[in-house]
Each structure stands twice: as structure tokens, then as C-alpha cells.
Amino acid sequence: MKLSSALALFAGCASALWPLPVNYTSGHDVLWIDNNIKINYKAQGSYGYGSQSSAWTNKIVNNAIERTYDTLFNKNFVPWKFHPRFSDYEPHNGHGQYIRSIDLVQTAADPANINKPAIGDVDESYKLSMKSNGQVTITAKSSIGLLYGLTTLTQLFYEHTNGQVYSPLAPVEISDAPKFPWRGINLDSSRTFKPLPDIFKLIDAMAYNKMNRLHWHITDAQAWPLEVSSMPELADKGAYVAFQKYSQDDVKKVQEYGSVVGVNVFMEFDNPGHTSSIAFSHPDLIAAFNHQPDWNTYCAEPPCGSLKLNSPAVYSFLEKLFNTIIPQFKPLTSYFHLGGDEVNMNAYLLDDTVKSNSSAVLQPLMQKYMNRNMKQVKAAGMTPLVWEEMLLDWNLTMPKDTIVQTWLSDESVAAVVNKGYRALVGNYNYWYLDCGHGQWLDFYQSNAAGFWPFSDYCAPLHNWRLAYSYDPLSGVPANSTHLVLGGEGHTWSEQTDQVNLDALVWPRAAAISEVLWSGAKDEHGLNRSQITASPRLSEMRERLVARGNNAAPVQMPFCTQNGTQCAWPES
Ligand SMILES: *[C@@H]1O[C@H](CO)[C@@H](O)[C@H](O)[C@H]1NC(C)=O
Ligand SMILES: *[C@@H]1O[C@H](CO)[C@@H](O)[C@H](O)[C@H]1NC(C)=O
Ligand SMILES: *[C@@H]1O[C@H](CO)[C@@H](O)[C@H](O)[C@H]1NC(C)=O
Ligand SMILES: *[C@@H]1O[C@H](CO)[C@@H](O)[C@H](O)[C@H]1NC(C)=O
Ligand SMILES: *[C@@H]1O[C@H](CO)[C@@H](O)[C@H](O)[C@H]1NC(C)=O
Ligand SMILES: *[C@@H]1O[C@H](CO)[C@@H](O)[C@H](O)[C@H]1NC(C)=O
């Protein structure tokens, strides 16, 4: 990024785009949005409006246009927090030109699977030109690129106290593309249920930060909220309460909402561990179910329970489950996450089909079990994901296109790519957004002292600066960086429900989004500066709040109103 002058930043006229575009210049001319502004879409060639394969393209572009009007006029904000107190920062009537139209130019056809893209299918780049005479053009190869161009455009505009909408930044030239193709958030809807409006709000904020994958960790040990048409008993008995279920239609609505804004929604069925909730309807399939009180020998958290590892009944159950949910999910995603984290070998001591915790006994059974799952996912033409333990701890051989999701360390990322697999990052010391809120377990008087001050396993809370300092390529050999697809911020939900979801995720997930879109290093190869990121992130927070998201504040107005007075002095 080239700032037009240091003044632009420190006098509170920050060109506050988030995530930061790759190439960006701006000026100091004022432009106003005409109340009757028109956004015109033009596809070059025979695709686009009216052609056969373009139903989704039209849906994406029309929605992007509507969102742009809505953001500019209804979800904007007066940026007083970013200017010295009582300063005369707003442009005066009569200064500057009006923007009466915006031209969108799509220069290539969308891929046929634009609603369920795989890595590499969609060109997400765009160019934006906003001349001082009010001429605005966004050019992109895909409808998603146009959406991103419009998203960036809205961040150039502010609400005036007189009610009008203006930008103090013309002329603007931007050309932009993401560093990583996989920019996601993992949402756990088992430990606590997330109502649809909250999931929509999450997707909206993700799209506004140019994130493109929602990993829906839809089931786990504690509850099974997913309705499965061939086995209604799973949710009827496994949900926490009758009204906390996702119907087939609910799932489709979430996937569609995401696909329209470039956020592909894919599901994780975590197994064979993290499946205790199946025991509420199928007790014979689960080993070590809710073993108490010494649960910690058999699982990472209560209730314990693993699908039995060597059981024909479990295999039939999986066959039937996958035959129902794969066709349900597949029209709107190319991915299926097969889980595989935190399998506790001791659970199989209590598994009547195994009765062993020896890895020599268990490893071949796990290979066979995962082969079964992989076969069904591959037969459906989908790409499987697994957690790193399946590859790095269990030494499984898997289809070469399997995406391996790491979480335990940077060394895991290097180990995964060294084995030739594609990796997602999300080191729990940086990108687990649920960490640092203290233990959710209770302690008896007899051992409470030993756990004081009751920190959780991944404390402390990972603040935005820490999340922002994480480089997905740290420790990855230069010849393997292409195998790091990107990563995800994680929202495990022992202590996160719809009441605190927004503020738990935002704005820290925005810090993650910028690492994934713009890269962890700046154009000089240096760590990105907190000094320039902080006011931009504060502004993104205000824009999220204007969208109805209860994102947490980054700094108090004293800091954002006037330059770098809240910086720690350089020594
Ligand atoms: C802004 O900060 C500068 C010092 O960096 C100071 O001289 C000036 O008075 C401040 N202005 C306001 C309005 O606080
Ligand atoms: C940014 O500008 C450089 C230099 O002109 C160019 O090589 C690069 O392709 C541009 N990047 C994008 C994403 O447009
Ligand atoms: C395996 O089980 C035995 C009891 O049968 C136990 O003593 C041992 O600690 C277990 N191994 C692990 C690694 O937990
Ligand atoms: C995987 O391989 C490592 C290294 O050879 C070994 O220590 C470990 O026990 C193996 N895991 C299993 C489940 O067999
Ligand atoms: C850049 O960030 C990394 C990761 O946080 C850190 O280890 C390193 O010391 C930083 N480099 C500088 C020059 O600050
Ligand atoms: C990267 O280079 C190392 C060392 O030369 C080599 O062992 C490894 O196979 C290479 N990896 C890839 C993916 O080419």
C-alpha cells in the first residue's frame, strides 16, 4: 500500500480498507454518492445476464449490488472516532463531484460450480478505479471478484452528519487478489446451538472481510442438532431440546446464504471420537459413553464416547448416514470434513469389538475405518478433510487430495506438507478464539487449589495482535508453501453461545482475515505494522457494528482520534 502522505494517516483521514489491498493508491478529493446512484453490470461476452449457466452469477451480482446500496445508505457510520475532537473534518456541501453510476465489468465467465467452488476454481481478484470526476469502474474475472470490489468500495465511503454519503479519498486505484485461497472460520454448533440468524450474521461479517469458507462443525459429543431424514432419532434424542435442531431446509438456507456472498459452507461430521451424542439414540454403537467420574482417562472432555472401531453395526450406520447427508450437502459444497481429532485410545479398552488401547492393534482398524469413510466421500466426487492427528499421530494413508487441518503447532504444518498433503493452518496458540476465558470445568474443594487460577488449557486469550502476528508459512519450506491453502479461526463453544458470539469472533477474526488475504508480511517482507493496522481495524469494527454485529472495540476514541498517542514509545 502507498499512503498518499503520512498526513493521510495521522490526521485521521486513513484509507481504512480491511483487509488491505495488494496495490492501493488514494488521494484527497471528495466524492458524494448521488441518492439515485445506479450500479450497472456488464458481462463481456455471451455469458452473464440471460445466458444458461448464469443463474448463480446473476444471483451473486444482484445480491452484491443490493448489499452495496444497503451498506452505503443504511449500514454506514459517521467517523468522528477517527478525527481529533471537535475538528472540522467533514467535507462541505458544494465541494466535490457526485457519483451517479458505478460500472461493473466481468471479463470472464464464472465457473459452472461458482456456488460450490473448489480451490483454484474462482479468480477472486478485482480492480477498482474511482476517478475524481466521479467515474467508478470495478473489473473482475468472476462475480465474486465484483462482489469483493464492491465490498472494498463501500469501505471508501462514510456517512456525513448531514445524512449524505461521501468519500474523501478520490482518486483511488486498486488492484487486489488474495494471498491464500482458503480463508475460513470454524463454527461449533453442538456444544451450544447457534440459531440461524446468528449464523447468517457471522457469514455476513465474514464476507465483509473477504473470508470464503465456513467450516460448520455441526455435531459433536454434547449434542446432535442435525436432522437426518433416514434416522430422525439422531436429532430427536440427541439434540439438547426439541427446538434446537437444524432441518434439511435450515442447512440448505445457510449454504445458500453463504454461496451468494462467496462463503462456501461445508460440514464436519467429527468421528470416530466426538460422537457421544449418537449414543442417545444408538447406545450400542458408542464405546465408553459418558464414562464417569474418571472421564479424563477416556476422552478430552465429558461426555466421553467413540464410535466402536471394529463393528459391522457402526459401518452400516456410517453407510446409511453418509448416504443421507452427502447428497444433502453436496449441491452446495465440494468438501466434506471427516474429523478425526482427539481420538483417545483408552476409549477402545471399553469397546467390546476391540478391548485394547495398543496402537499396534488400533492403527490398522483406524486405517480400515477411515478408508470406509474416504471411499464414500470420494465416490460422491467430494474432497475430504481430516484433522492432523489422522496423518501425524495415526500415520494413516489417505487420498492424496485430502486436506489436512492442523491445529497443534507450526511443526504440524511443516510435517503435513512434507508428506505431500495440502494443509490448513490454525495453530491453537494464535487462532483459537475461544481460549483464555478460564475453565468451564468445576473443581472439588479437594483439588481446587491445584488448579488455581483456573486458566483453560489454551490460555491466555489470543488478542488481535497475537492473531495478527501469526504467519501461516512460518516453518514451511519454500518449495512447499503452495501446499498451505490458508487456514481458519476457531470458535469452539464450551463457553460461546449466540449471546457472546459476535464479540468473541469480531474483530479478532478480521485480524485473521487480513493475514489470509494480504499475507502476514508487508511489501518489504517485514511483519505488518500494528501502528497502521490498529486504526484500520478499529474502523472495520465500526463498520461491523453498523451492520448489526456486536463486535468488540479495539481501542478507546482517545487513541483513534489523534494519531499514535497510544503507541508504546520506541526505545
Ligand atoms: C493531537 O496530538 C498532537 C500530538 O501528537 C497534539 O499536539 C495535539 O494537540 C492533539 N490534538 C488533539 C485535538 O488532541
Ligand atoms: C500489484 O502491482 C504489481 C506491480 O505493478 C503487480 O506486479 C502485481 O501483479 C499487482 N498485484 C495485483 C494483485 O494486482
Ligand atoms: C493402556 O491401558 C492400560 C490398562 O489396560 C493402562 O495401564 C495404560 O496406561 C494405557 N495406555 C495409555 C497410553 O494410556
Ligand atoms: C505412528 O508412527 C509413530 C512413529 O513411527 C509411532 O510412534 C506411533 O506409535 C504411530 N502411531 C500409531 C497409532 O501407530
Ligand atoms: C515478526 O513476527 C514474528 C512472529 O510473531 C516474530 O517471531 C519476529 O520476532 C518478528 N520480527 C520482528 C523484526 O519483529
Ligand atoms: C523440498 O526440498 C526438500 C529438500 O531439498 C526435499 O526433500 C523435498 O522433497 C522438497 N519438497 C517438495 C514438495 O518438492
XYZ file of C-alpha atoms and ligand atoms in Angstrom, residues 22-23 175-177, ligand 2:
19
model
C -2.258 -5.556 -2.553
C -1.971 -2.367 -4.653
C -5.754 -3.956 -7.882
C -6.169 -6.759 -5.450
C -6.081 -10.536 -5.023
C 0.335 -5.116 -7.819
O 1.238 -4.316 -8.585
C 2.407 -5.028 -9.020
C 3.326 -4.003 -9.679
O 2.629 -3.288 -10.650
C 1.984 -6.139 -9.974
O 3.100 -6.864 -10.382
C 1.020 -7.060 -9.253
O 0.531 -8.037 -10.150
C -0.154 -6.277 -8.671
N -0.949 -7.198 -7.867
C -2.273 -7.341 -8.036
C -2.958 -8.326 -7.165
O -2.910 -6.724 -8.853
